[in-house]
Every structure is written in structure tokens, then in C-alpha cells.
Coordinates of C-alpha atoms and ligand atoms in Angstrom, one line a residue:
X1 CA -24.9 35.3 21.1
X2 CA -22.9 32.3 20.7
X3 CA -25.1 28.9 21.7
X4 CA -24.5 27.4 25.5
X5 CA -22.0 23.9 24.7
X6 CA -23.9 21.0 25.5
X7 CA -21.6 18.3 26.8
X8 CA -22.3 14.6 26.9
X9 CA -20.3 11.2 27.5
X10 CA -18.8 9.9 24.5
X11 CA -20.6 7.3 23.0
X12 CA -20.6 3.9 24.1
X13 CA -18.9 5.4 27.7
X14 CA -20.9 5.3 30.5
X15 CA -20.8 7.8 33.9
X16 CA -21.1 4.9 37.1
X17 CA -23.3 7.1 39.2
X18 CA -23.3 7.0 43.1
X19 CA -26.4 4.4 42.6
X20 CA -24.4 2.0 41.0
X21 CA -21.1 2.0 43.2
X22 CA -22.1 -0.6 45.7
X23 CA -22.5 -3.3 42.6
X24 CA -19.0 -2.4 41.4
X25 CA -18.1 -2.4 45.1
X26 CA -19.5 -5.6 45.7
X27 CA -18.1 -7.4 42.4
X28 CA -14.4 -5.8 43.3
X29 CA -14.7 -7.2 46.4
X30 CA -15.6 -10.9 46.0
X31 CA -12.7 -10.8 43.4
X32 CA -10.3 -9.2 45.6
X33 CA -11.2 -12.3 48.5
X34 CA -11.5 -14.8 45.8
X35 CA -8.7 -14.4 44.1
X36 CA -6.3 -13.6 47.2
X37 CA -7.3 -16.8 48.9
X38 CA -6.3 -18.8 46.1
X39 CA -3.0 -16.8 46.1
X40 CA -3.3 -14.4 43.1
X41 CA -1.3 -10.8 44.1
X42 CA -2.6 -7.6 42.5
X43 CA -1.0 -6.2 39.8
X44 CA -1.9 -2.6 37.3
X45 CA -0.7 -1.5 34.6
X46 CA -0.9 1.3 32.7
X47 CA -3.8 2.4 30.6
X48 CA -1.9 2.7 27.6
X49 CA 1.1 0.7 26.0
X50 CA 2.7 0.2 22.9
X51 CA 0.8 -0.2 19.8
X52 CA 3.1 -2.8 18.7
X53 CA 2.3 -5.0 22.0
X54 CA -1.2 -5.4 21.1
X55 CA 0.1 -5.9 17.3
X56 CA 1.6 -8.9 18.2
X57 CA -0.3 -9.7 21.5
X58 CA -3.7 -9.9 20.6
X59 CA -2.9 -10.2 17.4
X60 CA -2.8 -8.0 13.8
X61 CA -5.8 -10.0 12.5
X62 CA -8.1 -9.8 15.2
X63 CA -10.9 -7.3 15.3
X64 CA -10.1 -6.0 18.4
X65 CA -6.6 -4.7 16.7
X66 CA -7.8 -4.3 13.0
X67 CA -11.2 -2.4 13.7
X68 CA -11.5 -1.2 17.5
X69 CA -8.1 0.0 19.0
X70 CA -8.1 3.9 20.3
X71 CA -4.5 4.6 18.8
X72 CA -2.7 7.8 19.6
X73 CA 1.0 9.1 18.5
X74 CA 2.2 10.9 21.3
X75 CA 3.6 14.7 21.2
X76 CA 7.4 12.7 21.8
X77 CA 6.1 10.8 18.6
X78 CA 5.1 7.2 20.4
X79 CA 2.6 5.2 19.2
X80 CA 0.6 4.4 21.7
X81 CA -2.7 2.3 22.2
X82 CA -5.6 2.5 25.2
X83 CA -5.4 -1.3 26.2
X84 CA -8.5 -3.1 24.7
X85 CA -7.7 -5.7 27.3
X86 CA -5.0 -6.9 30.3
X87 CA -3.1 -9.6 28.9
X88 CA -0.8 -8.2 26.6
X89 CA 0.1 -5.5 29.8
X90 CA 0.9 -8.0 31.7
X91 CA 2.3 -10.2 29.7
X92 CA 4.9 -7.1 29.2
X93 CA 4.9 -6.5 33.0
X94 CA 5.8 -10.1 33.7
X95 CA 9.1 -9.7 31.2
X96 CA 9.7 -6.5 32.0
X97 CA 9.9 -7.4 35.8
X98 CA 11.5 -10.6 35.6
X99 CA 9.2 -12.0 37.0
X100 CA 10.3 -15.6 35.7
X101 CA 12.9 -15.3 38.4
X102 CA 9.7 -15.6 41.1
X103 CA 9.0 -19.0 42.6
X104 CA 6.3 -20.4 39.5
X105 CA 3.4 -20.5 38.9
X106 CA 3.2 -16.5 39.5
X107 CA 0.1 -15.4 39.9
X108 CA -1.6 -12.3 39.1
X109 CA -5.0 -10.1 39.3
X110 CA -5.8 -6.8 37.9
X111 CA -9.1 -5.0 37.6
X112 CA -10.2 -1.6 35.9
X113 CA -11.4 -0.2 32.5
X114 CA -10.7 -0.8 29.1
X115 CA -11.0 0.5 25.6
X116 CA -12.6 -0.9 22.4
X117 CA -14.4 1.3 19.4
X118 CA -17.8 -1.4 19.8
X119 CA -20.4 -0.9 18.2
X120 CA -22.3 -0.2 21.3
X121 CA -25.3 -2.3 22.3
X122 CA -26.7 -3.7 25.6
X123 CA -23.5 -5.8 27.4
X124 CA -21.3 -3.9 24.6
X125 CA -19.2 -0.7 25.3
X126 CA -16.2 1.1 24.2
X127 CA -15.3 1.5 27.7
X128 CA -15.7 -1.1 30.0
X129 CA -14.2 -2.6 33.1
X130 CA -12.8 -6.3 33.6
X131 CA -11.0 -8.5 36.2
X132 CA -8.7 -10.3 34.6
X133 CA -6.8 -13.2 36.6
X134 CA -3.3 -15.0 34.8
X135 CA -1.1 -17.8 35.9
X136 CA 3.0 -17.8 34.5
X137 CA 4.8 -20.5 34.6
X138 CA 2.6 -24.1 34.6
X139 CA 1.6 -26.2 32.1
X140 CA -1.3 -28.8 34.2
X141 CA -4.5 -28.6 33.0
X142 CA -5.3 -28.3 36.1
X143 CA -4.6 -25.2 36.6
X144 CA -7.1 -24.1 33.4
X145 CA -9.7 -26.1 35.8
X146 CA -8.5 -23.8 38.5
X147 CA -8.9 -20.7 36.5
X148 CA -12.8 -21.5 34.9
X149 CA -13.8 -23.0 38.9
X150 CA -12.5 -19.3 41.0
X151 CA -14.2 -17.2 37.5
X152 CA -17.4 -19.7 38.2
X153 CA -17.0 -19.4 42.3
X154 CA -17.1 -15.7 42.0
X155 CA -20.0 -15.7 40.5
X156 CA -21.6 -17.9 42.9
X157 CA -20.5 -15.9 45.2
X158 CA -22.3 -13.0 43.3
X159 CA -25.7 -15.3 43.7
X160 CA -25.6 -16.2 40.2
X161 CA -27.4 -19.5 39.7
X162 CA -27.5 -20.9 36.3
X163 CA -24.7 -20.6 34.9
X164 CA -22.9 -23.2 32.2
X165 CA -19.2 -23.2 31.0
X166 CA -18.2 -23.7 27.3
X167 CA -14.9 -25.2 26.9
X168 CA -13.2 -26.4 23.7
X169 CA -9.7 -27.1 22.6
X170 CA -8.0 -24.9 19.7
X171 CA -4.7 -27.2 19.9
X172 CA -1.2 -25.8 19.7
X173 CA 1.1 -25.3 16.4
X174 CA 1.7 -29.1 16.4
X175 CA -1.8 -29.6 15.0
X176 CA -3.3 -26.4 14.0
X177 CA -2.0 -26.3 10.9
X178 CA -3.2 -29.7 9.8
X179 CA -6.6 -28.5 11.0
X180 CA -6.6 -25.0 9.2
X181 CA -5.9 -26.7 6.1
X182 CA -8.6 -29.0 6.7
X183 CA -10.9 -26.4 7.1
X184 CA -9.9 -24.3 4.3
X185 CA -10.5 -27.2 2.4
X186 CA -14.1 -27.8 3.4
X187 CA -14.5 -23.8 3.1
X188 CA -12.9 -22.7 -0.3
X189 CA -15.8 -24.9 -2.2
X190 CA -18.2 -23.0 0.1
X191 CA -17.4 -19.2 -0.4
X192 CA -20.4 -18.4 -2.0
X193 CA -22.1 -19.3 0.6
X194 CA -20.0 -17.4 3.0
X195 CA -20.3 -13.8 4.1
X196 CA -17.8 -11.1 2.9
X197 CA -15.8 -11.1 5.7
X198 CA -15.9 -14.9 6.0
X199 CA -14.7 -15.3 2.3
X200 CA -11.2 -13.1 3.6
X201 CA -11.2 -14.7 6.7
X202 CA -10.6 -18.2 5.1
X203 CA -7.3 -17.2 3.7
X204 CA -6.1 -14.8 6.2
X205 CA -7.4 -16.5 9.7
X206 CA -9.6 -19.7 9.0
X207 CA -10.5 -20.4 12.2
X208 CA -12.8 -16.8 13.6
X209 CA -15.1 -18.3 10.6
X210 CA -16.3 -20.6 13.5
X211 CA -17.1 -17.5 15.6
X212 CA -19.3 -15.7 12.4
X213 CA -22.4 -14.6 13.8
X214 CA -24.1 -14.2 10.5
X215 CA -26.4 -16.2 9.4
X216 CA -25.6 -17.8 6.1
X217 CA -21.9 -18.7 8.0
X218 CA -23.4 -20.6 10.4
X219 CA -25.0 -22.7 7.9
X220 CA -21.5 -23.6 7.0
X221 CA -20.3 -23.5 10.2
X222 CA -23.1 -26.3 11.3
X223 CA -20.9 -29.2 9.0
X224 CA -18.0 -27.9 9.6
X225 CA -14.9 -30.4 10.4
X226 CA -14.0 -29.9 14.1
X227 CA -10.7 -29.3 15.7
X228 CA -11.7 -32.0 18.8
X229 CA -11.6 -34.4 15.4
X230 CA -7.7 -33.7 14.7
X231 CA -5.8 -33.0 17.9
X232 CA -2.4 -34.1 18.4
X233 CA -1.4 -36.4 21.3
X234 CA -0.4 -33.5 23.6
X235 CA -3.2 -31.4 23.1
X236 CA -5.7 -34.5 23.5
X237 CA -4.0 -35.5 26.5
X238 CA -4.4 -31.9 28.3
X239 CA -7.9 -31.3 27.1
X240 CA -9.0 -35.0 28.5
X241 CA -7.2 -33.9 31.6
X242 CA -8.9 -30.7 31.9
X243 CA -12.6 -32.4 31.6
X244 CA -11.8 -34.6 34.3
X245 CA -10.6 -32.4 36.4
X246 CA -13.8 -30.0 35.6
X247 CA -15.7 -33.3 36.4
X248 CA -13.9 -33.7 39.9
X249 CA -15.1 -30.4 40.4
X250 CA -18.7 -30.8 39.6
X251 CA -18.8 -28.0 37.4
X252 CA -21.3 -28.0 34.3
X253 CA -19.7 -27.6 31.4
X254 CA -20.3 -28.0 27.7
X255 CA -18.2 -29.0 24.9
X256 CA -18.4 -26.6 22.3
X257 CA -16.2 -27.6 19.2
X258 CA -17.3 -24.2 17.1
X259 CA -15.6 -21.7 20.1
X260 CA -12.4 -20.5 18.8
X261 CA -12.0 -17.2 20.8
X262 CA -11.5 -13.7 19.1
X263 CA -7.7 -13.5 20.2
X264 CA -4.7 -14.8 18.7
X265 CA -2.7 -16.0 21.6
X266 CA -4.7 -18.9 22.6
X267 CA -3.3 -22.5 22.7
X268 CA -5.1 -25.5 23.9
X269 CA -7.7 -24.6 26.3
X270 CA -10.8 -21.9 25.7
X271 CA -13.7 -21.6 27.2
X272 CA -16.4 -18.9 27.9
X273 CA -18.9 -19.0 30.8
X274 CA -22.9 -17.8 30.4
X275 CA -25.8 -17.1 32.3
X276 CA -29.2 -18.0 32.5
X277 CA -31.0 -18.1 28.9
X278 CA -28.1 -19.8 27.3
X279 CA -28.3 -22.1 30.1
X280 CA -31.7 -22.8 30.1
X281 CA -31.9 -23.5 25.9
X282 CA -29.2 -25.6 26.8
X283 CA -30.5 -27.5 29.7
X284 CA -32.0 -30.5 28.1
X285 CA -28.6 -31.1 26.9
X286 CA -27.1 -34.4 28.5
X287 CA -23.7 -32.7 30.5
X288 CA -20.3 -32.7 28.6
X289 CA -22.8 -33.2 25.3
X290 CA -21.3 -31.5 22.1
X291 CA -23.7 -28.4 20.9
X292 CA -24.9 -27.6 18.5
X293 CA -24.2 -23.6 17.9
X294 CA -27.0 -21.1 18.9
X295 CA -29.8 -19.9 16.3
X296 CA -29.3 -16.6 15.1
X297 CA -32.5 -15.2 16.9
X298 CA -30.7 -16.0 20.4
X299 CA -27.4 -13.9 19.5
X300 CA -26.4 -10.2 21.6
X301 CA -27.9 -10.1 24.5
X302 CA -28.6 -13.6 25.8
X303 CA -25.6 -14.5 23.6
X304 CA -23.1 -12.2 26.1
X305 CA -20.2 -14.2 27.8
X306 CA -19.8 -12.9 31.0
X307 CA -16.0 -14.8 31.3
X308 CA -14.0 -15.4 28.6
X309 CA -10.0 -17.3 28.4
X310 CA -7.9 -20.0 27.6
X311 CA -4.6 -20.8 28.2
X312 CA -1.7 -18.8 25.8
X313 CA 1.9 -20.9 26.1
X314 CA 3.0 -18.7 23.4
X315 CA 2.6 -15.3 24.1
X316 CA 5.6 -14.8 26.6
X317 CA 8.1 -15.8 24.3
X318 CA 5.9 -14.2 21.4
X319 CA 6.6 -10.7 23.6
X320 CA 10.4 -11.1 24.1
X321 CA 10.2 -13.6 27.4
X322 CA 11.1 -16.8 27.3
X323 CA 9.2 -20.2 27.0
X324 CA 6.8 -19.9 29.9
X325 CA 3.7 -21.5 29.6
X326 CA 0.4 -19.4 31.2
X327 CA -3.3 -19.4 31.3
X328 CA -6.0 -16.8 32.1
X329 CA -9.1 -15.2 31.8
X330 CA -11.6 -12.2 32.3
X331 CA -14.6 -11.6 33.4
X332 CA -16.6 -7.9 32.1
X333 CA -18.3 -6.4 35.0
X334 CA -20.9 -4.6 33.2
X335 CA -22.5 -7.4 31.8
X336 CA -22.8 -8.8 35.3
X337 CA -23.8 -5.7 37.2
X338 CA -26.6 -5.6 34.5
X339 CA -27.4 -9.3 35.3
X340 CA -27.1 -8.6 39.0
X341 CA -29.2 -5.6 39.1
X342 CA -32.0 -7.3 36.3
X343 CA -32.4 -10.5 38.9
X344 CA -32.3 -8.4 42.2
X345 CA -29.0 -9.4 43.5
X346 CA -27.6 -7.8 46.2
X347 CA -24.8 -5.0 46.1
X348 CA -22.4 -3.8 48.8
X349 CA -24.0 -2.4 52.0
X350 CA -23.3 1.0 52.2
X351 CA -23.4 1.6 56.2
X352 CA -25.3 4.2 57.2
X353 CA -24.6 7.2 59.6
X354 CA -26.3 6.6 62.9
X355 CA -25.1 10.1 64.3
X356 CA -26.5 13.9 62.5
X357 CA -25.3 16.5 63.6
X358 CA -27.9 19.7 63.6
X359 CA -26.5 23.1 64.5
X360 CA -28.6 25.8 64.7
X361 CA -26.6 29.3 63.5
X362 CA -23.0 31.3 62.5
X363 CA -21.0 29.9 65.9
X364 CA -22.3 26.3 66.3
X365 CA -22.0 26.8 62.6
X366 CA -18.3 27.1 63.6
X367 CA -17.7 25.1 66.3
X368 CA -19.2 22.3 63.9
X369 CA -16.3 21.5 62.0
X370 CA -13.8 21.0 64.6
X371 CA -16.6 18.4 66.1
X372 CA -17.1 16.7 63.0
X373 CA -13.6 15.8 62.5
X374 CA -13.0 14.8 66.3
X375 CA -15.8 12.2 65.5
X376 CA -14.3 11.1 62.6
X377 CA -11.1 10.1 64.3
X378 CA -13.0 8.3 66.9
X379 CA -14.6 6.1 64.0
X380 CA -18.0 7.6 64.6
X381 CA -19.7 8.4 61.1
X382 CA -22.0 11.1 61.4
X383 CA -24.6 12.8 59.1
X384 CA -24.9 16.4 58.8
X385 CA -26.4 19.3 56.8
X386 CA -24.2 22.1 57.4
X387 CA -25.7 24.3 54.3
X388 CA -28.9 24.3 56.0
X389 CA -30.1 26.8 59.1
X390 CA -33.5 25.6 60.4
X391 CA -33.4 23.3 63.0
X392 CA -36.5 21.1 61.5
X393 CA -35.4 20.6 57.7
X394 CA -32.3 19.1 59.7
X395 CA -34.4 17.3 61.8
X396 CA -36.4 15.9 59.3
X397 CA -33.4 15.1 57.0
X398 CA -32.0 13.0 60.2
X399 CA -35.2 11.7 60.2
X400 CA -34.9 10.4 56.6
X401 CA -31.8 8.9 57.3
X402 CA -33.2 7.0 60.1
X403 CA -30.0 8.0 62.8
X404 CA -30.2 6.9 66.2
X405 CA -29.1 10.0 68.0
X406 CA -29.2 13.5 66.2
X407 CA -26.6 16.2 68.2
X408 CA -27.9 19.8 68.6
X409 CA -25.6 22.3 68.9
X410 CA -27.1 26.1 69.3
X411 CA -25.9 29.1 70.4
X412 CA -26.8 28.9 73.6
X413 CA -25.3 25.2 74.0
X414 CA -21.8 26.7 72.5
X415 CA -21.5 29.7 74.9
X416 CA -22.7 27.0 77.4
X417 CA -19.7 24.5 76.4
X418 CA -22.8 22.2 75.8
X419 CA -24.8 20.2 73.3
X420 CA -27.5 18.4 73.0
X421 CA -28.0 14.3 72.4
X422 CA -31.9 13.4 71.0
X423 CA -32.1 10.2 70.9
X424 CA -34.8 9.7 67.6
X425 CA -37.1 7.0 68.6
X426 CA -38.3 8.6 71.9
X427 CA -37.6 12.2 71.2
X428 CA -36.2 12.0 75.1
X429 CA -32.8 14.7 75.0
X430 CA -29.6 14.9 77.2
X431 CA -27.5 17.5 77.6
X432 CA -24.0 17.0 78.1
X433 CA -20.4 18.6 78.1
X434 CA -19.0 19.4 75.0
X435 CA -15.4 17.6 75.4
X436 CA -18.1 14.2 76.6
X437 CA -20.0 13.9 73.5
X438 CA -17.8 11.5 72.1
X439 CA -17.6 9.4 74.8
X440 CA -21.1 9.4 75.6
X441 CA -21.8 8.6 71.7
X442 CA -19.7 5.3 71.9
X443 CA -21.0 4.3 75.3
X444 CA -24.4 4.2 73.5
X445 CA -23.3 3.4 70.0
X446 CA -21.9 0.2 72.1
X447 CA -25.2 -1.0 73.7
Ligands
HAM1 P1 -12.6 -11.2 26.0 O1 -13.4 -12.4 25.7 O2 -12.2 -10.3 24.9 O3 -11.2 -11.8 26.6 O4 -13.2 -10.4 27.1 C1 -13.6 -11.0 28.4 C2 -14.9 -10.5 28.8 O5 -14.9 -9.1 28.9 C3 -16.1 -10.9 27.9 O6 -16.5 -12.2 28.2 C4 -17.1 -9.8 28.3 O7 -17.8 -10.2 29.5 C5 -16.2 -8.6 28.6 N1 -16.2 -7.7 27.4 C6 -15.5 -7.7 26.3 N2 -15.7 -6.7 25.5 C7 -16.7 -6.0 26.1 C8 -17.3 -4.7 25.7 N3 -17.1 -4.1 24.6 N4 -18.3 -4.2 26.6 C9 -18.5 -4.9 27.8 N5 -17.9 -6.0 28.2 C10 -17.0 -6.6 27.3 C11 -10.1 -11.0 27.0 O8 -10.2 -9.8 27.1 C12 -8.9 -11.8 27.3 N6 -7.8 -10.9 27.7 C13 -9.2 -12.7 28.5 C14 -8.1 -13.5 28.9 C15 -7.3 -13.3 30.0 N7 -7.6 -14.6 28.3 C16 -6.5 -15.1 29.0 N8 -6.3 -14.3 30.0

């Protein structure tokens, strides 16, 4: 006899149980009311697009594109990728739709899951779910403020209390070049004591060496020059403007002159925001200080960015649009479900039924449905157990569910053109007419 298959999620994907709706509720919600009030309109996508978009998008040297895209050629021959993130998508979208043609700055939300072959860990999966917020079409500084302060208000509105924003400045191709090379030369006499990966990255993409998290690299990393060191004029002007209005704003930020983002696209403006255990090794830190990076020990888990962006003036003209400048960012909801459910924050309210219907054999059994949907359309959300046949496991499951009124309906009260109304705290019972009971249930709903 052949062996009974024994299914399981892929790894690194995760089921979201019933349990854990009402935090992914709650989380789509505040972004939804967040973002609307500050004028953002919802946009999707589709799960997949080109290969080529991320190619070029995120960018060929990144890890996300060299090590963790789910690829597929399609049976018409396309080659396809699962997004690994929104940007890119809409990027295309905005191009696609001429959306340039809008009034600017267009603004646009998206939400939902996305692909990446992790190495899974706590905070890390290969599918995972973002909300992603972008803004087309202006150049301020004050509207990368903007972006970090709704990311840093939702979470707020989420109850999250310590948190602390890392900003830094990655400059644009007026200076970066003068920087990589000035890197490259404080690294190339320092490959020995550089990781593998480290040693390539200094020729092909200097700058993720400043985002190694081994060891021996952030030895290195420690003396490294810093871009803050060799902006040009433009880029020092916008990142001065964008601490001041971050200052205006009273949020807490950090300079960090090591964060360089894992994506290509960035210009000017990153910055990542943390929770709690960062925060707190960070705290005797005077506000706006420069950082040193994190030990080793305090990587992963504590480590995990809950918000990550920066602003990319590049990319639309880098995907066939023209020169519009844009800024963005994501947040991953996992990480701050797990956050929300580890310090007790609260989810969505799921409202409870304050109605059960118990019917007590084959007619009522009958009869049942038709009731259940004329409650339904007057807006009245009712509990039942129609699987069920005695009157007191019904009873006692209304019980559980702590209704205010539980409706008998038995074959006498059908025959009768009757049913029942218990109300569950006194036990005391009405009966009324069948074609009443709604009525009589929001008369009393009402009190
Ligand atoms: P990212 O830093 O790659 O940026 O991702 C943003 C956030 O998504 C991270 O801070 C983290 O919370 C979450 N995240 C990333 N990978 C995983 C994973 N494997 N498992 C769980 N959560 C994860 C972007 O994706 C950019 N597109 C953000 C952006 C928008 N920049 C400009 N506009």
C-alpha cells in the first residue's frame, strides 16, 4: 500500500490562521486611514512581472535579484518573477499608466505579499506581506520627512512606543562616484581582512560592504570613510533639509553614516526605522548623534527593521519614464504583528454575535435558513449551530458566546408560525410571531 502524502507549507511560508486575522486586520486598517488622510490612493499590482524589471529595478547586483528571486518561464516562454518587493511594480504601473500626466506629486499605497528565497529565521520569510507607500513627481525633502513621520504615525497608532529612525544620505551620481572610489581605496589594502563576499563586493558594488553583517567586515567597516564626509552641494543641501524638517517634527532620529540600503535605486535619502532593543542600546545616545554600528551579538532579531526606504530619482527614467523624481518606503507586517502580539498590543475587534439561533429538529431545521438570511439583511449577526440537534449543546454554545437573546425555533413553534426569544441573563422567554422576530430583535438590540 502506497504511503498516505503528507502535505506541509513550503518553507519559510506561513498559513495566517483565523487567530491571527484581527492583527493583520488591525495593521491594514491604520494604513488604509493613515495613508488616505494624507492623500495616498490605493493601487495593486500583479504578483508577478517581468524578470527584467527587477533586473534593472532593484538591481542585478543586489541579493534580493542575484540570490532570492522565485523566477519562472512561462508555458508562452516569458520570463517572469514573483515580486520580491512593490517598487519596481509600480514604478512600471506609474509609466505604464501615464501617470505623469496626473496633477504631481501622485501618490500611491499598496499592500499584500511578497516573495524572497530567505533563509528563514524569526522576522525573515520567503513570503511575507508589506505596505508600501510612494510619492512621483517631487523633489522637497520634505516630502522624505513626510514619508518616515505617516511610516512612524502608524506605528504609533499601532501603540508602538520606542521606536527610533535611522536616516543617512547615499548622495546621487554627482558624488557617489568620488565616494566609491574613496572607499575602494581605503578597502583594497584591507581585503584580507574582509569576508569573501566583501572582497567581490569591493569591485562589483563597494558600498553593501557597509551593510556586511559579519564580523571581521565590521571591523573595517568601524574606520571606514563616510559618505556624510563627501556630499556634493545638492545632496548636502536636501539631507540638511530633511533633518530639520525631521526636527520640526519632533521625531527621534539617528544619523547612521554605515546604512546604505540593500537596493540599487536609492538616491539621497535612506533611512530604516526600529523598535524597542535597538532603541534602548541606543538611548544614551545624545539625539541626531552619529552611531556607531551595532555589535555582532545584537544582529537578527533585535536587529529587524520594521520600515525600510529612501528616496529613488532615478528609477522612473531607469524603467522607460521620464525624469521624475520619487520617494518611498515599506513597512513588513510580520515583524510588527510579532512585535504587537510579543508586547500585548491590541488587534481588531472582531464583534461578536449577540443573536443564536437554536432549532430544535428536520422543519425548524428548515425553516432556519430562510430566517437566517432575513436577519442578515436586517444587519442583525446571529450565531447558530445548525449541525447540531439538542437543544442544550446549543444552549450551552450560546452560552459560550455570551449572546444576549438565543431564538428557539421547535416544531411546535413552526407549525405554530412562532418562535421563541430567551433573553440569556434572566432565562425569562417570549414568544412571538414569526414574521415579528426581527422587529422585536432590533427594538431590543436598540435599548
Ligand atoms: P526592504 O528594506 O527590502 O525595502 O523591505 C522593507 C521591509 O520589509 C523591511 O524593513 C522588513 O520589515 C520587511 N521585510 C523585508 N524582507 C522580509 C522578509 N524576508 N521577511 C519578513 N519581512 C521582510 C523594500 O522592499 C523597498 N521596496 C522599500 C521602498 C519603497 N523603498 C522605496 N519605496
Amino acid at each position: 500500500m502506497s504511503k498516505k502524502p503528507k502535505f506541509q507549507r513550503p518553507t519559510g511560508m506561513r498559513d495566517i490562521l483565523p487567530s491571527e486575522q484581527p492583527y493583520f486586520e488591525k495593521v491594514y486598517r491604520t494604513v488604509a486611514e493613515v495613508a488616505q488622510f494624507y492623500g495616498f490612493d490605493r493601487i495593486d499590482t500583479p504578483i508577478a512581472e517581468d524578470l527584467e524589471l527587477y533586473e534593472r529595478g532593484t538591481g542585478s547586483g543586489t541579493d534580493i535579484v542575484e540570490k532570492q528571486m522565485y523566477t519562472m518561464k512561462t508555458r508562452g516562454g516569458d520570463a517572469l518573477a514573483l515580486r520580491p518587493e512593490f517598487t519596481p511594480g509600480i514604478v512600471r504601473a506609474y509609466n505604464e499608466h501615464g501617470m505623469l500626466n496626473l496633477p504631481q506629486p501622485v501618490k500611491l499605497y499598496t499592500l499584500g505579499p511578497l516573495f524572497r528565497y530567505e533563509h528563514p529565521q524569526a522576522g525573515r520569510y520567503r513570503q511575507f506581506h508589506q505596505v508600501d507607500l510612494e510619492v512621483f513627481g517631487e523633489e522637497s525633502a520634505a516630502i522624505d520627512a513626510q514619508i518616515i513621520q505617516i511610516f512612524y504615525t502608524i506605528l504609533k497608532e499601532l501603540k508602538f512606543t520606542h521606536l527610533i529612525i535611522e536616516v543617512n544620505s547615499i548622495g546621487d551620481a554627482q558624488c557617489r562616484p568620488y565616494y566609491k572610489k574613496v572607499l575602494v581605496n581605503y578597502l583594497r589594502p584591507r581585503q584580507n581582512s574582509l569576508c569573501a563576499d566583501c572582497r567581490r563586493r569591493t569591485r562589483e558594488n563597494p558600498l553593501r560592504v557597509l551593510d556586511c553583517k559579519e564580523e571581521k567586515c565590521q571591523r573595517v567597516k568601524a574606520q571606514a570613510p563616510q559618505i556624510l564626509d563627501h556630499l556634493c552641494e545638492a545632496c548636502k543641501t536636501h539631507f540638511k533639509s530633511l533633518l530639520e524638517f525631521l526636527d520640526e517634527a519632533d521625531l527621534p532620529y539617528h544619523l547612521d553614516p554605515y546604512l546604505v540600503r540593500g537596493l540599487d535605486y536609492y538616491t539621497k535619502t535612506v533611512f530604516e526605522i526600529f523598535s524597542e532593543t535597538a532603541v534602548q542600546l541606543r538611548e544614551a545616545a545624545p539625539r541626531g548623534a552619529s552611531l556607531a554600528p551595532l555589535e555582532r551579538g545584537e544582529e537578527t532579531v533585535q536587529r529587524n527593521a520594521l520600515v525600510g526606504g529612501g528616496r529613488y530619482d532615478n528609477l522612473v527614467r531607469l524603467l522607460g519614464g521620464k525624469d521624475v523624481p520619487a520617494t518611498g518606503a515599506a513597512a513588513g507586517v510580520e515583524r510588527i504583528i510579532s512585535l504587537m502580539k510579543e508586547k500585548g498590543f491590541p488587534a481588531a475587534e472582531v464583534p461578536g454575535s449577540k443573536v443564536f439561533l437554536a432549532q430544535l429538529g428536520d422543519l425548524p431545521k428548515k425553516k432556519s435558513l430562510k430566517l437566517l438570511e432575513e436577519l442578515r439583511i436586517a444587519k442583525i449577526s446571529i450565531a447558530e449551530s445548525l449541525g447540531r440537534d439538542s437543544l442544550r449543546t446549543q444552549l450551552a454554545r450560546a452560552d459560550k458566546l455570551n449572546v444576549q437573546y438565543t431564538l428557539i425555533l421547535g416544531q411546535r413553534e413552526v407549525l405554530d408560525g412562532t418562535i421563541i426569544i430567551r433573553k440569556m441573563d434572566t432565562g425569562e422567554q417570549q414568544i412571538v410571531k414569526i414574521e415579528k422576530v426581527v422587529d422585536e430583535l432590533k427594538k431590543r438590540l436598540k435599548k
